[in-house]
Tab-separated table of C-alpha atoms in Angstrom:
chain	number	residue	atom	x	y	z
S	93	LYS	CA	-1.137	-0.758	12.912
S	94	HIS	CA	-0.289	-4.408	12.522
S	95	SER	CA	-3.920	-5.598	12.785
S	96	LYS	CA	-5.034	-3.182	10.066
S	97	LYS	CA	-2.212	-4.393	7.779
S	98	GLU	CA	-3.262	-7.993	8.381
S	99	GLU	CA	-6.880	-7.155	7.535
S	100	ALA	CA	-5.761	-5.487	4.296
S	101	LEU	CA	-3.612	-8.516	3.400
S	102	THR	CA	-6.604	-10.803	3.936
S	103	LYS	CA	-8.682	-8.721	1.512
S	104	LEU	CA	-5.896	-8.855	-1.091
S	105	LYS	CA	-5.563	-12.632	-0.692
S	106	GLU	CA	-9.333	-12.925	-1.168
S	107	GLY	CA	-9.006	-11.172	-4.543
S	108	SER	CA	-9.791	-7.517	-3.783
S	109	LYS	CA	-8.141	-4.974	-6.083
S	110	PHE	CA	-5.046	-3.320	-4.629
S	111	ASP	CA	-6.291	0.253	-5.207
S	112	GLU	CA	-9.607	-0.467	-3.461
S	113	VAL	CA	-7.826	-1.943	-0.434
S	114	ALA	CA	-5.431	1.029	-0.362
S	115	ARG	CA	-8.327	3.507	-0.340
S	116	GLU	CA	-9.969	1.665	2.535
S	117	PHE	CA	-6.936	1.043	4.743
S	118	SER	CA	-4.301	3.704	4.015
S	119	GLU	CA	-3.728	6.381	6.622
S	120	ASP	CA	-1.809	8.812	4.413
S	121	LYS	CA	-1.912	10.190	0.879
S	122	ALA	CA	-2.015	6.629	-0.466
S	123	ARG	CA	-5.758	6.795	0.307
S	124	GLN	CA	-6.153	8.037	-3.265
S	125	GLY	CA	-5.930	4.446	-4.477
S	126	GLY	CA	-2.479	3.675	-3.183
S	127	SER	CA	-0.542	5.786	-5.653
S	128	LEU	CA	2.512	7.558	-4.326
S	129	GLY	CA	3.454	8.745	-7.814
S	130	TRP	CA	6.841	8.267	-9.470
S	131	LYS	CA	9.722	8.023	-7.004
S	132	THR	CA	13.485	8.108	-7.459
S	133	ARG	CA	16.100	6.126	-5.570
S	134	GLY	CA	17.066	7.880	-2.366
S	135	SER	CA	13.703	9.597	-1.934
S	136	LEU	CA	12.058	6.964	0.284
S	137	ASP	CA	12.624	5.294	3.640
S	138	ALA	CA	15.455	2.761	3.116
S	139	ALA	CA	13.397	-0.347	4.014
S	140	PHE	CA	10.449	0.814	1.890
S	141	GLU	CA	12.711	1.682	-1.042
S	142	LYS	CA	14.555	-1.650	-1.025
S	143	ALA	CA	11.275	-3.569	-1.010
S	144	ALA	CA	9.812	-1.414	-3.790
S	145	TYR	CA	12.830	-1.676	-6.082
S	146	ASP	CA	13.112	-5.450	-5.524
S	147	LEU	CA	9.452	-5.950	-6.468
S	148	GLU	CA	8.338	-6.878	-9.981
S	149	PRO	CA	5.785	-4.455	-11.497
S	150	SER	CA	2.183	-5.702	-11.652
S	151	THR	CA	-1.410	-4.460	-11.981
S	152	THR	CA	-3.952	-3.464	-9.333
S	153	GLY	CA	-6.281	-6.239	-10.523
S	154	ASN	CA	-3.595	-8.918	-10.175
S	155	PRO	CA	-1.098	-7.386	-7.756
S	156	LYS	CA	2.303	-8.690	-6.726
S	157	TYR	CA	2.941	-7.090	-3.371
S	158	VAL	CA	5.283	-7.192	-0.432
S	159	GLU	CA	4.922	-6.272	3.228
S	160	VAL	CA	7.453	-3.971	4.855
S	161	LYS	CA	7.793	-2.174	8.178
S	162	SER	CA	9.534	1.172	8.064
S	163	GLY	CA	10.057	3.968	10.532
S	164	PHE	CA	6.636	5.236	9.425
S	165	GLY	CA	4.717	2.019	10.116
S	166	TYR	CA	3.490	-0.996	8.168
S	167	HIS	CA	3.174	-0.952	4.401
S	168	ILE	CA	1.917	-3.211	1.647
S	169	ILE	CA	3.729	-2.191	-1.526
S	170	MET	CA	2.819	-2.831	-5.154
S	171	VAL	CA	4.773	-1.383	-8.077
S	172	GLU	CA	2.867	-0.579	-11.284
S	173	GLY	CA	5.815	0.439	-13.432
S	174	ARG	CA	9.240	2.012	-13.723
S	175	LYS	CA	10.700	4.792	-15.839
């Protein structure tokens, strides 16, 4: 839901930690702090994957994030690292 995404973005902009916001607002398995685990190219929705792979890794305490809308809904993505 767009309004829920906007509320989550407000919390992030106010300085809340990414994992805490993910636990509060996620409607899927990302409720466990936002972690989707390690992913490989081709395993995600195309819009989600492009945004994730274009994003610079950061930390939950000082997140760099991007908004994306996929076929599954609205997402706020943060990447912690790459292998």
